C-alpha positions as semicolon CSV with decimal commas, in nm:
position;residue;x (nm);y (nm);z (nm)
1;M;-8,943;4,116;-3,878
2;L;-8,830;4,239;-3,535
3;R;-9,100;4,301;-3,278
4;T;-9,012;4,482;-2,957
5;C;-9,251;4,493;-2,665
6;R;-9,253;4,725;-2,362
7;S;-9,257;4,648;-1,993
8;Q;-9,465;4,347;-1,895
9;D;-9,579;4,263;-2,248
10;T;-9,687;3,903;-2,272
11;I;-9,735;3,625;-2,528
12;A;-10,108;3,560;-2,546
13;V;-10,255;3,213;-2,580
14;H;-10,197;3,068;-2,928
15;Q;-9,992;3,368;-3,039
16;N;-9,698;3,255;-3,253
17;I;-9,355;3,413;-3,254
18;S;-9,161;3,360;-3,576
19;D;-8,786;3,327;-3,605
20;G;-8,602;3,654;-3,557
21;E;-8,855;3,815;-3,330
22;T;-8,765;3,947;-2,984
23;I;-8,947;4,023;-2,661
24;V;-8,772;4,285;-2,443
25;S;-8,824;4,303;-2,064
26;G;-8,939;4,622;-1,891
27;N;-8,602;4,731;-1,762
28;A;-8,446;4,667;-2,106
29;K;-8,199;4,425;-1,939
30;F;-8,302;4,095;-2,090
31;E;-8,431;3,979;-2,428
32;L;-8,601;3,655;-2,538
33;G;-8,566;3,530;-2,894
34;F;-8,377;3,318;-3,143
35;F;-7,996;3,329;-3,183
36;S;-7,700;3,145;-3,331
37;L;-7,356;3,084;-3,176
38;G;-7,022;3,161;-3,343
39;S;-6,996;3,032;-3,696
40;S;-7,266;2,768;-3,645
41;K;-7,591;2,801;-3,838
42;D;-7,785;2,613;-3,570
43;R;-8,048;2,827;-3,397
44;Y;-8,164;2,828;-3,038
45;L;-8,444;2,988;-2,836
46;G;-8,304;3,163;-2,536
47;I;-8,267;3,465;-2,303
48;W;-7,969;3,701;-2,309
49;F;-7,856;4,032;-2,161
50;K;-7,952;4,323;-2,381
51;N;-7,684;4,552;-2,530
52;T;-7,383;4,343;-2,427
53;S;-7,095;4,258;-2,653
54;P;-7,027;3,978;-2,700
55;Q;-7,380;3,842;-2,656
56;A;-7,421;3,701;-2,302
57;V;-7,676;3,416;-2,313
58;V;-7,816;3,321;-1,972
59;W;-8,070;3,050;-2,059
60;V;-8,136;2,818;-2,356
61;A;-8,456;2,622;-2,415
62;N;-8,352;2,372;-2,685
63;R;-7,998;2,310;-2,560
64;E;-7,970;1,961;-2,707
65;I;-8,184;1,989;-3,025
66;P;-8,109;2,307;-3,227
67;L;-8,312;2,438;-3,518
68;I;-8,137;2,381;-3,850
69;D;-8,311;2,664;-4,040
70;N;-8,514;2,986;-3,985
71;S;-8,858;2,822;-3,966
72;G;-8,882;2,794;-3,588
73;M;-9,198;2,894;-3,406
74;V;-9,293;2,933;-3,041
75;K;-9,648;2,844;-2,930
76;L;-9,832;2,871;-2,600
77;D;-10,135;2,645;-2,602
78;D;-10,448;2,672;-2,387
79;Q;-10,315;2,402;-2,155
80;G;-10,021;2,614;-2,043
81;N;-9,761;2,424;-2,243
82;L;-9,492;2,632;-2,421
83;T;-9,344;2,452;-2,722
84;L;-9,084;2,513;-2,992
85;V;-9,157;2,352;-3,328
86;N;-8,951;2,331;-3,643
87;G;-9,061;2,401;-4,002
88;S;-9,226;2,056;-4,040
89;G;-9,433;2,109;-3,720
90;K;-9,227;1,870;-3,507
91;V;-9,193;1,967;-3,142
92;I;-8,823;1,989;-3,057
93;W;-8,862;2,141;-2,709
94;S;-9,149;2,172;-2,460
95;S;-9,194;2,317;-2,116
96;N;-9,401;2,005;-2,032
97;S;-9,626;2,224;-1,818
98;L;-9,997;2,159;-1,779
99;A;-10,230;2,416;-1,618
100;S;-10,494;2,166;-1,507
101;G;-10,804;2,367;-1,403
102;L;-10,612;2,695;-1,428
103;N;-10,615;2,752;-1,804
104;T;-10,789;3,092;-1,808
105;N;-10,616;3,369;-2,003
106;L;-10,276;3,203;-1,988
107;V;-9,974;3,415;-2,070
108;A;-9,598;3,370;-2,107
109;Q;-9,403;3,662;-1,966
110;L;-9,038;3,763;-1,945
111;L;-8,983;3,927;-1,607
112;D;-8,730;4,196;-1,516
113;T;-8,526;3,928;-1,338
114;G;-8,467;3,734;-1,658
115;N;-8,718;3,468;-1,552
116;L;-8,953;3,336;-1,825
117;V;-9,284;3,240;-1,654
118;I;-9,617;3,090;-1,756
119;K;-9,912;3,198;-1,540
120;N;-10,283;3,257;-1,553
121;E;-10,493;3,572;-1,505
122;T;-10,487;3,531;-1,126
123;E;-10,105;3,540;-1,126
124;I;-10,078;3,172;-1,032
125;L;-9,738;3,045;-1,152
126;I;-9,748;2,734;-1,370
127;W;-9,391;2,710;-1,497
128;Q;-9,071;2,917;-1,481
129;S;-8,731;2,897;-1,649
130;F;-8,563;2,953;-1,313
131;D;-8,656;2,592;-1,229
132;H;-8,456;2,479;-1,533
133;P;-8,129;2,676;-1,521
134;G;-7,841;2,649;-1,767
135;D;-7,486;2,757;-1,688
136;T;-7,571;3,102;-1,542
137;Y;-7,704;3,190;-1,199
138;L;-7,942;3,489;-1,189
139;P;-8,056;3,661;-0,869
140;G;-8,379;3,500;-0,746
141;M;-8,293;3,148;-0,868
142;K;-8,319;2,870;-0,612
143;V;-8,041;2,617;-0,669
144;G;-8,023;2,300;-0,464
145;K;-8,293;2,077;-0,316
146;N;-8,662;2,167;-0,313
147;F;-8,793;2,062;0,027
148;I;-9,148;2,027;-0,110
149;T;-9,090;1,820;-0,423
150;G;-8,757;1,669;-0,333
151;R;-8,621;1,779;-0,668
152;E;-8,257;1,890;-0,688
153;T;-8,166;2,170;-0,929
154;Y;-7,809;2,258;-1,031
155;L;-7,635;2,460;-1,298
156;T;-7,478;2,267;-1,588
157;S;-7,197;2,401;-1,805
158;W;-7,200;2,415;-2,188
159;R;-6,998;2,168;-2,388
160;S;-6,824;2,453;-2,574
161;A;-6,867;2,820;-2,663
162;D;-7,057;2,715;-2,978
163;D;-7,250;2,424;-2,819
164;P;-7,493;2,500;-2,530
165;S;-7,583;2,133;-2,477
166;P;-7,520;2,030;-2,113
167;D;-7,192;1,878;-2,015
168;K;-7,190;1,514;-1,904
169;F;-7,241;1,582;-1,535
170;P;-7,421;1,860;-1,345
171;N;-7,184;2,088;-1,154
172;P;-7,316;2,207;-0,815
173;E;-7,004;2,423;-0,777
174;L;-7,054;2,611;-1,104
175;M;-7,249;2,896;-0,934
176;P;-6,916;3,054;-0,742
177;I;-6,745;3,013;-1,093
178;T;-6,996;3,191;-1,329
179;T;-6,984;3,572;-1,334
180;I;-7,277;3,789;-1,434
181;P;-7,358;4,160;-1,431
182;V;-7,498;4,255;-1,087
183;D;-7,636;4,569;-0,926
184;Y;-7,537;4,695;-0,581
185;C;-7,812;4,505;-0,401
186;D;-7,696;4,172;-0,549
187;N;-7,405;4,178;-0,309
188;Y;-7,474;3,940;-0,018
189;G;-7,585;4,103;0,309
190;V;-7,480;4,449;0,196
191;C;-7,721;4,627;0,429
192;G;-7,659;4,416;0,737
193;S;-7,899;4,253;0,978
194;Y;-8,261;4,383;0,949
195;G;-8,142;4,607;0,666
196;S;-8,327;4,635;0,336
197;C;-8,161;4,716;0,000
198;S;-8,339;4,887;-0,290
199;I;-8,177;5,019;-0,611
200;A;-8,472;5,258;-0,648
201;T;-8,365;5,468;-0,347
202;S;-8,066;5,673;-0,249
203;P;-7,892;5,561;-0,038
204;F;-7,956;5,199;-0,138
205;C;-7,960;5,072;0,222
206;G;-8,233;5,140;0,476
207;C;-8,388;4,967;0,772
208;L;-8,710;4,769;0,776
209;K;-9,005;4,945;0,937
210;G;-8,982;4,902;1,312
211;F;-8,602;4,922;1,297
212;E;-8,359;5,214;1,299
213;R;-7,995;5,270;1,207
214;K;-7,740;5,220;1,481
215;T;-7,484;5,501;1,474
216;T;-7,129;5,371;1,410
217;I;-6,791;5,542;1,368
218;S;-6,791;5,454;1,001
219;D;-7,127;5,631;0,960
220;E;-6,994;5,947;1,118
221;T;-6,677;5,957;0,908
222;S;-6,814;5,841;0,572
223;A;-7,042;6,027;0,335
224;D;-7,153;5,697;0,180
225;H;-7,417;5,534;0,399
226;N;-7,454;5,233;0,172
227;D;-7,179;5,042;0,354
228;T;-7,187;4,823;0,667
229;S;-7,490;4,984;0,831
230;V;-7,643;4,818;1,135
231;C;-8,017;4,823;1,205
232;R;-8,173;4,758;1,543
233;R;-8,525;4,738;1,674
234;S;-8,688;5,069;1,760
235;I;-8,866;4,896;2,049
236;A;-8,738;4,569;2,195
237;L;-8,954;4,256;2,196
238;D;-9,085;4,135;2,538
239;C;-9,291;3,835;2,418
240;G;-9,595;4,005;2,568
241;P;-9,952;4,021;2,441
242;G;-10,014;4,240;2,141
243;E;-9,695;4,152;1,960
244;G;-9,769;4,087;1,596
245;F;-9,637;4,089;1,242
246;L;-9,598;4,357;0,982
247;K;-9,629;4,255;0,617
248;F;-9,356;4,358;0,371
249;S;-9,440;4,303;0,000
250;S;-9,226;4,250;-0,314
251;M;-8,933;4,128;-0,109
252;K;-8,640;3,895;-0,161
253;L;-8,668;3,657;0,136
254;P;-8,382;3,665;0,387
255;D;-8,096;3,417;0,402
256;T;-8,228;3,086;0,534
257;E;-7,922;2,984;0,741
258;N;-8,120;3,052;1,061
259;A;-8,457;2,939;0,922
260;V;-8,668;2,623;0,958
261;F;-8,888;2,489;0,680
262;S;-9,216;2,295;0,709
263;G;-9,377;2,170;0,391
264;N;-9,733;2,096;0,516
265;M;-9,833;2,421;0,683
266;S;-10,061;2,692;0,546
267;L;-9,977;3,061;0,579
268;K;-10,217;3,093;0,875
269;D;-10,060;2,792;1,048
270;C;-9,721;2,948;0,981
271;E;-9,829;3,271;1,158
272;V;-9,958;3,079;1,461
273;A;-9,635;2,876;1,486
274;C;-9,418;3,190;1,476
275;N;-9,642;3,381;1,717
276;N;-9,625;3,095;1,972
277;N;-9,243;3,094;1,972
278;C;-9,085;3,409;2,124
279;S;-8,758;3,343;1,938
280;C;-8,930;3,352;1,594
281;T;-8,856;3,685;1,425
282;A;-9,031;3,642;1,088
283;Y;-9,222;3,396;0,868
284;A;-9,316;3,357;0,498
285;N;-9,461;3,113;0,248
286;P;-9,171;3,044;0,008
287;N;-9,378;2,842;-0,236
288;I;-9,508;3,073;-0,510
289;T;-9,613;2,797;-0,754
290;Q;-9,986;2,727;-0,788
291;G;-10,073;2,860;-0,439
292;G;-9,903;2,570;-0,260
293;V;-9,848;2,541;0,113
294;G;-9,519;2,572;0,297
295;C;-9,373;2,767;0,588
296;L;-9,035;2,926;0,657
297;L;-8,967;3,042;1,014
298;W;-8,667;3,269;1,091
299;F;-8,491;3,274;1,429
300;G;-8,245;3,561;1,481
301;G;-8,140;3,839;1,248
302;L;-8,276;3,882;0,890
303;I;-7,989;3,900;0,647
304;D;-7,972;3,980;0,270
305;V;-8,319;4,134;0,234
306;R;-8,393;4,349;-0,071
307;V;-8,695;4,518;-0,230
308;Y;-8,796;4,438;-0,587
309;S;-9,000;4,666;-0,808
310;Q;-9,234;4,377;-0,869
311;N;-9,271;3,996;-0,858
312;G;-9,120;3,967;-0,506
313;Q;-9,262;3,772;-0,213
314;D;-9,439;3,861;0,114
315;L;-9,237;3,862;0,437
316;Y;-9,403;3,896;0,782
317;V;-9,169;4,049;1,046
318;R;-9,236;4,038;1,425
319;L;-9,267;4,379;1,598
320;A;-9,347;4,495;1,949
321;A;-9,708;4,579;2,037
322;S;-9,642;4,950;2,082
323;E;-9,446;4,967;1,757
324;L;-9,729;4,803;1,566
325;S;-9,981;5,040;1,727
326;D;-9,767;5,341;1,634
327;I;-9,729;5,223;1,273
328;R;-10,099;5,161;1,244
329;S;-10,176;5,504;1,393
330;R;-9,944;5,670;1,144
331;F;-10,106;5,471;0,865
332;D;-10,456;5,569;0,983
333;R;-10,352;5,935;1,001
334;K;-10,204;5,916;0,652
335;K;-10,518;5,743;0,532
336;R;-10,736;6,015;0,681
337;V;-10,521;6,284;0,521
338;V;-10,542;6,113;0,183
339;M;-10,922;6,077;0,228
340;V;-10,960;6,446;0,319
341;V;-10,745;6,555;0,026
342;T;-10,932;6,323;-0,209
343;L;-11,273;6,446;-0,095
344;S;-11,159;6,807;-0,118
345;I;-11,030;6,761;-0,470
346;S;-11,348;6,574;-0,566
347;A;-11,564;6,855;-0,426
348;L;-11,354;7,116;-0,605
349;L;-11,375;6,926;-0,937
350;T;-11,751;6,884;-0,893
351;L;-11,788;7,257;-0,834
352;L;-11,569;7,340;-1,134
353;G;-11,769;7,094;-1,346
354;F;-12,092;7,254;-1,234
355;I;-11,959;7,604;-1,318
356;L;-11,829;7,481;-1,654
357;A;-12,162;7,318;-1,735
358;I;-12,346;7,645;-1,667
359;Y;-12,092;7,834;-1,879
360;I;-12,124;7,591;-2,172
361;R;-12,504;7,590;-2,147
362;R;-12,518;7,972;-2,155
363;K;-12,271;7,988;-2,443
364;W;-12,469;7,724;-2,631
365;K;-12,791;7,912;-2,577
366;K;-12,630;8,237;-2,685
367;S;-12,490;8,078;-3,001
368;S;-12,817;7,909;-3,083
369;D;-13,017;8,228;-3,028
370;A;-12,775;8,421;-3,250
371;G;-12,798;8,164;-3,527
372;S;-13,149;8,023;-3,543
373;S;-13,454;7,967;-3,333
374;N;-13,461;7,608;-3,459
375;H;-13,158;7,501;-3,253
376;M;-13,064;7,132;-3,222
377;G;-13,056;7,108;-2,845
378;S;-12,801;6,899;-2,659
379;V;-12,613;6,669;-2,895
380;E;-12,257;6,529;-2,884
381;V;-12,134;6,715;-3,192
382;P;-11,986;7,069;-3,200
383;L;-12,189;7,359;-3,336
384;F;-11,989;7,590;-3,567
385;G;-12,073;7,943;-3,668
386;L;-12,136;8,033;-4,033
387;S;-11,840;8,269;-4,046
388;K;-11,596;7,995;-3,936
389;I;-11,724;7,749;-4,198
390;S;-11,714;8,023;-4,459
391;R;-11,344;8,090;-4,385
392;A;-11,271;7,714;-4,387
393;T;-11,409;7,679;-4,741
394;N;-11,266;8,008;-4,876
395;D;-11,614;8,159;-4,878
396;F;-11,759;7,849;-5,047
397;S;-11,530;7,894;-5,345
398;V;-11,617;7,718;-5,667
399;D;-11,260;7,580;-5,667
400;N;-11,342;7,399;-5,342
401;K;-11,664;7,245;-5,470
402;L;-11,654;6,865;-5,463
403;G;-11,995;6,797;-5,618
404;E;-12,366;6,854;-5,587
405;G;-12,670;6,635;-5,529
406;G;-13,038;6,673;-5,452
407;F;-12,961;6,805;-5,105
408;G;-12,719;7,073;-5,223
409;P;-12,345;7,126;-5,294
410;V;-12,051;6,976;-5,105
411;Y;-11,735;7,179;-5,045
412;K;-11,385;7,085;-4,936
413;G;-11,228;7,293;-4,657
414;V;-10,973;7,306;-4,379
415;L;-11,107;7,354;-4,023
416;E;-10,865;7,377;-3,730
417;G;-10,593;7,209;-3,933
418;Q;-10,814;6,915;-4,047
419;E;-10,949;6,859;-4,398
420;I;-11,329;6,856;-4,400
421;A;-11,623;6,816;-4,637
422;V;-11,912;7,056;-4,589
423;K;-12,259;6,951;-4,712
424;R;-12,451;7,277;-4,758
425;L;-12,823;7,215;-4,788
426;S;-12,979;7,427;-5,062
427;K;-13,287;7,625;-4,982
428;S;-13,480;7,415;-5,237
429;S;-13,350;7,088;-5,089
430;R;-13,598;6,813;-5,034
431;Q;-13,419;6,736;-4,706
432;G;-13,597;6,954;-4,453
433;L;-13,507;7,052;-4,099
434;D;-13,640;6,722;-3,962
435;E;-13,414;6,518;-4,185
436;F;-13,124;6,748;-4,101
437;K;-13,182;6,705;-3,727
438;N;-13,218;6,334;-3,777
439;E;-12,880;6,306;-3,953
440;V;-12,700;6,506;-3,682
441;I;-12,853;6,315;-3,389
442;C;-12,816;5,977;-3,558
443;I;-12,451;6,008;-3,663
444;A;-12,352;6,174;-3,333
445;K;-12,433;5,847;-3,155
446;L;-12,264;5,619;-3,409
447;Q;-11,888;5,553;-3,420
448;H;-11,745;5,281;-3,650
449;R;-11,455;5,257;-3,891
450;N;-11,699;5,193;-4,177
451;L;-11,928;5,488;-4,106
452;V;-11,836;5,845;-4,209
453;K;-11,757;6,062;-3,907
454;L;-11,960;6,377;-3,846
455;L;-11,734;6,651;-3,708
456;G;-11,997;6,919;-3,652
457;Y;-12,286;7,114;-3,797
458;C;-12,409;7,468;-3,852
459;I;-12,758;7,620;-3,824
460;Q;-12,761;7,997;-3,874
461;K;-13,009;8,220;-4,047
462;D;-13,130;8,017;-4,349
463;E;-12,822;7,797;-4,360
464;K;-12,808;7,429;-4,261
465;M;-12,469;7,258;-4,301
466;L;-12,310;6,927;-4,198
467;I;-11,932;6,901;-4,152
468;Y;-11,781;6,559;-4,223
469;E;-11,435;6,412;-4,231
470;Y;-11,296;6,456;-4,581
471;M;-11,287;6,146;-4,801
472;P;-11,012;6,202;-5,065
473;N;-11,139;5,929;-5,305
474;S;-11,497;6,056;-5,314
475;S;-11,772;5,796;-5,358
476;L;-11,786;5,439;-5,486
477;D;-12,011;5,516;-5,783
478;I;-11,746;5,741;-5,937
479;F;-11,519;5,438;-5,970
480;I;-11,739;5,139;-6,056
481;F;-11,968;5,317;-6,307
482;D;-11,700;5,522;-6,488
483;E;-11,532;5,340;-6,777
484;S;-11,211;5,544;-6,734
485;R;-11,184;5,480;-6,359
486;K;-11,334;5,136;-6,293
487;S;-11,003;4,960;-6,369
488;L;-10,851;5,145;-6,067
489;L;-11,054;4,912;-5,839
490;D;-10,929;4,553;-5,883
491;W;-11,114;4,254;-5,741
492;P;-10,937;4,234;-5,401
493;Q;-11,023;4,602;-5,339
494;R;-11,385;4,552;-5,444
495;F;-11,423;4,248;-5,221
496;R;-11,275;4,438;-4,926
497;I;-11,523;4,721;-4,994
498;I;-11,811;4,470;-4,990
499;H;-11,681;4,338;-4,655
500;G;-11,647;4,690;-4,513
501;I;-12,002;4,788;-4,612
502;A;-12,135;4,467;-4,454
503;R;-11,946;4,538;-4,128
504;G;-12,084;4,891;-4,124
505;L;-12,437;4,755;-4,161
506;L;-12,375;4,498;-3,889
507;Y;-12,285;4,781;-3,652
508;L;-12,594;4,980;-3,748
509;H;-12,833;4,687;-3,724
510;H;-12,693;4,495;-3,422
511;D;-12,379;4,626;-3,249
512;S;-12,446;4,995;-3,185
513;R;-12,640;5,134;-2,892
514;L;-12,920;5,204;-3,137
515;K;-13,077;4,984;-3,406
516;V;-13,054;5,195;-3,719
517;V;-13,210;5,137;-4,063
518;H;-13,026;5,351;-4,320
519;R;-13,301;5,349;-4,590
520;D;-13,077;5,497;-4,863
521;L;-12,785;5,255;-4,905
522;K;-12,640;5,303;-5,255
523;A;-12,307;5,336;-5,437
524;G;-12,324;5,717;-5,415
525;N;-12,352;5,702;-5,035
526;I;-12,040;5,485;-4,991
527;L;-11,741;5,715;-4,948
528;L;-11,377;5,597;-4,987
529;D;-11,090;5,722;-4,772
530;H;-10,727;5,751;-4,883
531;Q;-10,679;5,373;-4,845
532;M;-11,002;5,296;-5,035
533;H;-11,175;5,183;-4,714
534;P;-11,555;5,224;-4,747
535;K;-11,759;5,444;-4,514
536;I;-12,137;5,459;-4,519
537;S;-12,263;5,817;-4,533
538;D;-12,584;6,030;-4,559
539;F;-12,809;5,937;-4,262
540;G;-13,077;6,197;-4,338
541;L;-13,333;5,924;-4,408
542;A;-13,218;5,683;-4,135
543;R;-13,457;5,562;-3,870
544;M;-13,360;5,458;-3,518
545;F;-13,546;5,164;-3,369
546;S;-13,587;5,063;-3,007
547;E;-13,472;4,718;-2,895
548;D;-13,821;4,568;-2,922
549;E;-13,895;4,715;-3,267
550;S;-13,829;4,514;-3,581
551;E;-14,011;4,714;-3,853
552;A;-14,202;5,035;-3,913
553;K;-14,448;5,172;-4,169
554;T;-14,469;5,506;-4,345
555;K;-14,698;5,666;-4,607
556;R;-14,408;5,860;-4,756
557;V;-14,151;5,627;-4,913
558;V;-13,818;5,796;-4,964
559;G;-13,500;5,659;-5,116
560;T;-13,334;5,599;-5,452
561;L;-13,499;5,399;-5,727
562;G;-13,314;5,081;-5,803
563;Y;-13,223;5,023;-5,435
564;I;-13,566;5,037;-5,264
565;S;-13,702;4,701;-5,146
566;P;-14,043;4,579;-5,276
567;E;-14,221;4,577;-4,937
568;Y;-14,107;4,936;-4,874
569;A;-14,207;5,055;-5,221
570;S;-14,549;4,888;-5,218
571;N;-14,662;4,907;-4,855
572;G;-14,427;5,155;-4,687
573;L;-14,286;4,877;-4,463
574;F;-13,917;4,903;-4,380
575;S;-13,679;4,711;-4,154
576;I;-13,318;4,601;-4,150
577;K;-13,416;4,363;-4,431
578;S;-13,484;4,672;-4,644
579;D;-13,117;4,764;-4,605
580;I;-13,022;4,402;-4,684
581;F;-13,207;4,434;-5,018
582;S;-13,018;4,754;-5,098
583;F;-12,689;4,586;-4,997
584;G;-12,766;4,296;-5,235
585;V;-12,820;4,541;-5,524
586;L;-12,496;4,719;-5,430
587;V;-12,300;4,389;-5,428
588;L;-12,420;4,299;-5,777
589;E;-12,334;4,650;-5,899
590;I;-11,982;4,628;-5,751
591;V;-11,924;4,287;-5,913
592;S;-12,065;4,381;-6,257
593;G;-11,969;4,746;-6,275
594;K;-12,327;4,816;-6,402
595;K;-12,608;5,021;-6,250
596;N;-12,923;4,830;-6,154
597;R;-13,146;5,111;-6,269
598;G;-13,122;5,158;-6,644
599;F;-12,941;4,829;-6,706
600;V;-12,964;4,732;-7,073
601;H;-12,885;4,395;-7,232
602;E;-12,910;4,320;-7,602
603;D;-13,073;3,977;-7,559
604;H;-13,347;4,049;-7,301
605;D;-13,528;4,317;-7,100
606;D;-13,426;4,189;-6,757
607;S;-13,304;4,427;-6,492
608;L;-12,952;4,376;-6,350
609;L;-13,109;4,157;-6,081
610;G;-13,292;3,952;-6,340
611;H;-12,980;3,921;-6,555
612;A;-12,778;3,798;-6,255
613;W;-13,055;3,546;-6,176
614;R;-13,064;3,427;-6,541
615;L;-12,687;3,370;-6,546
616;Y;-12,700;3,190;-6,206
617;K;-12,971;2,950;-6,331
618;E;-12,762;2,882;-6,645
619;G;-12,447;2,819;-6,442
620;K;-12,279;3,122;-6,602
621;S;-12,251;3,357;-6,301
622;L;-11,892;3,445;-6,385
623;D;-12,022;3,617;-6,704
624;L;-12,161;3,888;-6,473
625;I;-11,816;4,002;-6,362
626;D;-11,690;4,338;-6,487
627;E;-11,463;4,289;-6,788
628;C;-11,184;4,493;-6,625
629;L;-11,160;4,238;-6,344
630;R;-11,089;3,934;-6,561
631;L;-10,722;3,917;-6,458
632;S;-10,765;3,992;-6,087
633;Y;-11,075;3,819;-5,958
634;S;-11,087;3,506;-5,740
635;T;-11,338;3,261;-5,880
636;C;-11,442;3,136;-5,539
637;E;-11,486;3,485;-5,391
638;A;-11,668;3,620;-5,699
639;L;-11,915;3,332;-5,714
640;R;-11,981;3,364;-5,338
641;A;-12,036;3,743;-5,369
642;I;-12,286;3,698;-5,657
643;H;-12,467;3,424;-5,464
644;I;-12,491;3,641;-5,153
645;G;-12,612;3,936;-5,360
646;L;-12,896;3,722;-5,505
647;L;-12,991;3,595;-5,155
648;C;-13,019;3,958;-5,037
649;V;-13,255;4,074;-5,319
650;Q;-13,517;3,802;-5,286
651;Q;-13,882;3,909;-5,307
652;R;-13,991;3,784;-4,964
653;V;-13,847;3,954;-4,655
654;E;-13,816;3,628;-4,465
655;D;-13,609;3,474;-4,746
656;R;-13,332;3,732;-4,712
657;P;-13,049;3,668;-4,465
658;D;-12,997;3,898;-4,166
659;T;-12,681;4,106;-4,130
660;P;-12,473;3,871;-3,903
661;T;-12,550;3,588;-4,152
662;V;-12,435;3,805;-4,446
663;V;-12,107;3,886;-4,271
664;G;-12,053;3,521;-4,186
665;M;-12,120;3,414;-4,546
666;L;-11,873;3,672;-4,676
667;N;-11,616;3,526;-4,436
668;G;-11,672;3,183;-4,590
669;E;-11,873;3,040;-4,305
670;G;-12,111;2,760;-4,390
671;S;-12,278;2,658;-4,713
672;L;-12,500;2,899;-4,906
673;P;-12,870;2,816;-4,957
674;P;-13,001;2,837;-5,315
675;P;-13,153;3,181;-5,394
676;K;-13,505;3,233;-5,522
677;K;-13,621;3,456;-5,805
678;P;-13,531;3,817;-5,713
679;A;-13,772;4,109;-5,684
680;F;-13,807;4,360;-5,973
681;F;-13,706;4,094;-6,225
682;I;-13,826;4,282;-6,534
683;Q;-13,669;4,611;-6,647
684;E;-13,884;4,921;-6,687
685;S;-13,995;5,026;-7,034
686;E;-13,853;5,331;-7,207
687;N;-14,186;5,517;-7,168
688;N;-14,225;5,450;-6,795
689;S;-14,038;5,689;-6,570
690;N;-14,135;5,512;-6,247
691;P;-14,074;5,136;-6,278
692;I;-14,150;5,048;-5,919
693;V;-14,491;5,212;-5,933
694;S;-14,569;5,040;-6,265
695;L;-14,472;4,697;-6,143
696;L;-14,646;4,723;-5,808
697;S;-14,932;4,960;-5,874
698;S;-15,192;4,697;-5,797
699;S;-15,068;4,666;-5,438
700;I;-14,985;5,028;-5,353
701;N;-15,228;5,173;-5,101
702;E;-15,201;5,539;-5,002
703;V;-14,822;5,543;-5,034
704;T;-14,624;5,835;-5,177
705;L;-14,297;5,735;-5,347
706;S;-14,023;5,998;-5,356
707;Q;-13,683;5,946;-5,517
708;V;-13,397;6,104;-5,323
709;D;-13,072;6,123;-5,521
710;G;-12,848;6,365;-5,333
711;R;-12,508;6,375;-5,173
């Protein structure tokens, strides 16, 4: 697979690049990747010019040890070492670079210059390919002796066109021999003394600040001012007090023929040395690796200076006192102008924002007054008028009806070009205005890939409607409980759905700005998008907790029988562990394809939870799996899912795992503790319509139990 990255894309720590992949530099001039030469099947990691024919390779990593197949892999470890390994994991090339004490967010990056560098988040350079050249010289390379390390670097030719391994001896003269594509500014000294070349400007040549063009006959007779221009100082130096240095950034340093190098001076020492010598015209620190010391002092004209778009170096040029003062005055004036403009724009935007806020508030109030006196107030979800929703659903056409639950019918529609699902609360709905407000406010503050997205709502006259994103595959219960459809969900899909529901709960319980207990988690409230990804829906019964709250109590228990936890049913106590219980029931239903409520077995009267527990104790948990999954399920995953489901439905709240633990267990983290006997072990009798009340009647104290079964 070919992967192309844009400007300044990097290889992150531990990211692997398989054979055949490419990284493209920002100017689309160079590429890094794997290649072969001629008829040879050997493969190399290298850098080449993009869109050239034939391919022009400028640098090769594994020159002497090629890959013999397509299993090569590049790795950047957390020590700053870039390695190339073959299919058996053997390292065949390494940068041999160690970022001792600097290994924070290390990256490998291909620069616009064709230089492959390794650096950390503070831009400290650890290693660069320019220090290890092949047979091609690229602008910016330093060939010769390094005054700091004493190391000598030269170009070495290839053995042949099909063999990039280095020739027997290094060739210091190879650089006048090799030819490469160049731009105008690559020509030596093209802009003359104190001139600066930039391919981003027209003309290319200009003078450094503090210098001006000297008129020549060739300037007056030629329309092209990119040729032998001469720059001179605007104000001559007098070695008087006040002379100083102006910093130029992203520069190619001048030719060093008239420069002196000192390897043990800091940048501040370098400035003092240049300032104390009236003949010194400029200074710089040439050492860009790991913040090292070093000082270059120039005496005389500055030749072959150019501006890079990035990754250049800092150059400090000596200017007269009055010239520096003038530049600083112009800079201060420009800064003041920018500040005035910025403040003016900020004030204008603030005023416009204030006017817009007043307009929106008045429009909101007008819309609310026209619709209903029971308006929602300020929430982060749009309010739609009844007429607009009516048009979107073709006047609530029967053909657009998706289904109906205890809260009312649900219609499909198209609103502003987007498919929607409209939940229209019936006038006899058991979800009142409080539940409706709760759902709007709750979902408006929750955003997660495994939660259904609320697009808006409508309150007008006697109508209360919620507008959701449309889920083309409806709800989970339609698949797992329908004999004709359950085979459409194989085991990998069901296991992914279990994972998705768990991640949605983790967000509700721990990761969102609010701690939310859903209180009605069931198969009918899990919607499936076009890729069968699960989304938790229906937050009408949800409760938001503050950070210091862990549980709450109510005298009116609401939810769906078969999913309600025992402590909630008997004492009205609910917490995130109540949702965990419902999740456990849901997991066992997804695995078995059977409903917990109304489960029937020919050999016993156990509920689905009791049946799962019986099979677990007998070592026959795999017998619980839906028959249609026999050819697709993973034994390890299925047993783990059943085990986790049983852990979630235990009688005691403290015995159930919390949400992060559930997610970790689903990801295979750690060993699973043995479950205890689940709650609601015995199935209800045929003559008892309320099993929870019959089983727990002795402990219920002033609690009203209401089943809510709507969508």
